[in-house]
CSV table of C-alpha atoms in Angstrom, one decimal:
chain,number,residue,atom,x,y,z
A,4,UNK,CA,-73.4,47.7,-4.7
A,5,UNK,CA,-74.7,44.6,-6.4
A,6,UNK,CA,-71.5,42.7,-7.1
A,7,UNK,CA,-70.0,40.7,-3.5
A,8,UNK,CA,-66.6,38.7,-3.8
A,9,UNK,CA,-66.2,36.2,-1.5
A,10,UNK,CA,-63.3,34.7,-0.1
A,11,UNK,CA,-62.8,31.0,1.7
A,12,UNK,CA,-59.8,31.0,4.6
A,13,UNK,CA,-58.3,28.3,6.8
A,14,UNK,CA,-58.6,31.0,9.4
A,15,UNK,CA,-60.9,33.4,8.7
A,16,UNK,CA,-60.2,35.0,12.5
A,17,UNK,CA,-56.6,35.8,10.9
A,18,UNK,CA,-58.2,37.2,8.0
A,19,UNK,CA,-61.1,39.5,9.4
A,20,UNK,CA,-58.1,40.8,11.8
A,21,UNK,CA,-55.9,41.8,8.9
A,22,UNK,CA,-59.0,43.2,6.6
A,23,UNK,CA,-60.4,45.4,9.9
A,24,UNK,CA,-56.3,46.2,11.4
A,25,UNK,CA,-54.6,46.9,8.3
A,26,UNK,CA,-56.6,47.6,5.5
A,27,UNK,CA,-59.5,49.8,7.2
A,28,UNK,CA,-62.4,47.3,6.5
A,29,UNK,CA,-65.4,47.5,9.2
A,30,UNK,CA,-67.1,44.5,10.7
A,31,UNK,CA,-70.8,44.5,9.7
A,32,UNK,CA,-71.5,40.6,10.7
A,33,UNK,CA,-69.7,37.6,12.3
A,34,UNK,CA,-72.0,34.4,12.4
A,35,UNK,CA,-70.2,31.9,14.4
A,36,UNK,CA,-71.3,28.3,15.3
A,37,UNK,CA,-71.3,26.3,18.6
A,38,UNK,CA,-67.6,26.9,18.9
A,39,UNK,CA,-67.1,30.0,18.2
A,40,UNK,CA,-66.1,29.4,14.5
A,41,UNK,CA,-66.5,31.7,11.5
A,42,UNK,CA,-69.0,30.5,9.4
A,43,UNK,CA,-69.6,33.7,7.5
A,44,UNK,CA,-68.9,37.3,7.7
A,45,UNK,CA,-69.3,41.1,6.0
A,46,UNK,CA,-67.1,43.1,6.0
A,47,UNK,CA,-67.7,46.7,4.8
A,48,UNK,CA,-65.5,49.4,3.1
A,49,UNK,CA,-66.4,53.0,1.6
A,50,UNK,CA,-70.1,51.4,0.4
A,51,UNK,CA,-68.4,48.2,-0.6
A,52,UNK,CA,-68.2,44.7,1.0
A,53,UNK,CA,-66.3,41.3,0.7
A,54,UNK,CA,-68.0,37.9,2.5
A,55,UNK,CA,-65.9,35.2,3.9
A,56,UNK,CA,-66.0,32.1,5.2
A,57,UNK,CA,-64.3,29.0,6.3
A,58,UNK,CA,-62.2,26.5,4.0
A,59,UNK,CA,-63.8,23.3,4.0
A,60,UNK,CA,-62.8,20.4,2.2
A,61,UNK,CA,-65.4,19.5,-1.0
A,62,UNK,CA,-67.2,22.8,-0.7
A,63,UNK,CA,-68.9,23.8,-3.7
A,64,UNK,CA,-68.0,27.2,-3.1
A,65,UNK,CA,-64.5,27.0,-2.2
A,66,UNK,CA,-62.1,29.8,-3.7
A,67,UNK,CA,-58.5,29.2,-5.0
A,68,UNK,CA,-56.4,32.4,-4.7
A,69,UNK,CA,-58.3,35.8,-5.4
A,70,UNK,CA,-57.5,40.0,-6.2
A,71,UNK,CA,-59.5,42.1,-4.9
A,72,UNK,CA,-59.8,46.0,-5.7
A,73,UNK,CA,-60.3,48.5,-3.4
A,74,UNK,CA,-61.0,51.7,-4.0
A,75,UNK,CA,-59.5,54.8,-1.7
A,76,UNK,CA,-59.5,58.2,-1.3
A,77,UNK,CA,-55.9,58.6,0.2
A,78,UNK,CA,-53.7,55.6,-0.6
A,79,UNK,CA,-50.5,56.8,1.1
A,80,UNK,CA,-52.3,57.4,4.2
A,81,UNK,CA,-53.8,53.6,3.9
A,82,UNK,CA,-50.2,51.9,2.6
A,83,UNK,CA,-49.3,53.7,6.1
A,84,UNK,CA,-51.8,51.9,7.5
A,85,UNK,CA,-51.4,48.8,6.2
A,86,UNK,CA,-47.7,48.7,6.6
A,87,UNK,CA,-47.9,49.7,10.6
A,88,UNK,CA,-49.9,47.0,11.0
A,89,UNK,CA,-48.0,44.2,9.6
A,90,UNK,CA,-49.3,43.5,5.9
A,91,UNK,CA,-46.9,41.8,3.3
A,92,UNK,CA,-47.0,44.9,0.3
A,93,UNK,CA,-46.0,43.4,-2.6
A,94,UNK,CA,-46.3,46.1,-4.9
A,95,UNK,CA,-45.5,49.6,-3.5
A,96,UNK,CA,-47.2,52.8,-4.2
A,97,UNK,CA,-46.9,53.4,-7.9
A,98,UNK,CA,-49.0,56.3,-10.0
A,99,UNK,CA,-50.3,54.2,-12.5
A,100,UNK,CA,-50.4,55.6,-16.1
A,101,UNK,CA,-54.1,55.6,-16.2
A,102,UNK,CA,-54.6,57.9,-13.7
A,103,UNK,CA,-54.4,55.8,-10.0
A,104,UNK,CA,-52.5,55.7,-7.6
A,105,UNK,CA,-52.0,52.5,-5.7
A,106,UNK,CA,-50.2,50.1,-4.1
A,107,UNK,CA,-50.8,46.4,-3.2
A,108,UNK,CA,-50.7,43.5,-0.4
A,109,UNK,CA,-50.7,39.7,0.4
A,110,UNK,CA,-52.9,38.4,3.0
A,111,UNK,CA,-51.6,35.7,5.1
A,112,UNK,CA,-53.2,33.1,2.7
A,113,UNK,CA,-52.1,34.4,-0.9
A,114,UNK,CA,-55.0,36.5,-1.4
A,115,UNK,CA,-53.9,39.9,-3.4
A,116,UNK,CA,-55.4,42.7,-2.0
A,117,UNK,CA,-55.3,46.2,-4.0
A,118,UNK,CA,-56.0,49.7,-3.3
A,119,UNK,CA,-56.2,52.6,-5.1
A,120,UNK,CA,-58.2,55.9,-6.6
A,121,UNK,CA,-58.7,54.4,-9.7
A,122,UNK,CA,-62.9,53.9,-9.4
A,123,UNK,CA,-63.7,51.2,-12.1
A,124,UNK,CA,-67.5,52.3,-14.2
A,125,UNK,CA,-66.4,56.0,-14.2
A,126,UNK,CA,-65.1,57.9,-17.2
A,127,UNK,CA,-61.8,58.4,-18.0
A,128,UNK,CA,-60.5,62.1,-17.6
């Protein structure tokens, strides 16, 4: 994978909770500072992986609101997921005419999170 979106939060803590809890994402790093704050993380999904970091007023690199696509093997099984662990879905599981299936959800922050078996860069069948 070559291509890394990266996300800013006013609590990353919440977010890295929700990515790992609901949506199945793995930990690969946590760099804190002195305090014990965020300053950047991985987190790793199925060969993928989204960075995130703190919110900081005047950063260069801050993000507004983001959708991110995640590619799944069994989407009902991870809506289930999702669902038992608290997410906001704000678009239910819906075969999609190209082919996926997926569904979507809000992190705590307005961030769009989907999910489905649609892999973007293969052919269409």
């Amino acid at each position: 994978m070559s291509v890394f979106p990266t996300l800013r939060y006013q609590d990353p803590d919440a977010a890295i909770t929700l990515l790992r809890d609901a949506f199945g994402f793995t930990v690969a790093a946590a760099h804190r500072d002195g305090s014990g704050a965020v300053q950047h993380a991985e987190l790793v999904h199925d060969g993928g992986a989204v960075l995130l970091g703190p919110r900081r007023e005047g950063d260069q690199f801050a993000t507004g609101r983001a959708v991110t696509y995640v590619v799944v093997d069994d989407p009902d099984a991870h809506h289930a997921r999702a669902v038992a662990a608290g997410a906001t879905v704000i678009m239910e599981l819906v075969d999609q005419d190209y082919g996926s299936r997926e569904y979507a959800a809000v992190d705590d922050e307005g961030n769009v999170w989907s999910f489905g078996t649609y892999r973007p860069g293969t052919p269409a069948s």
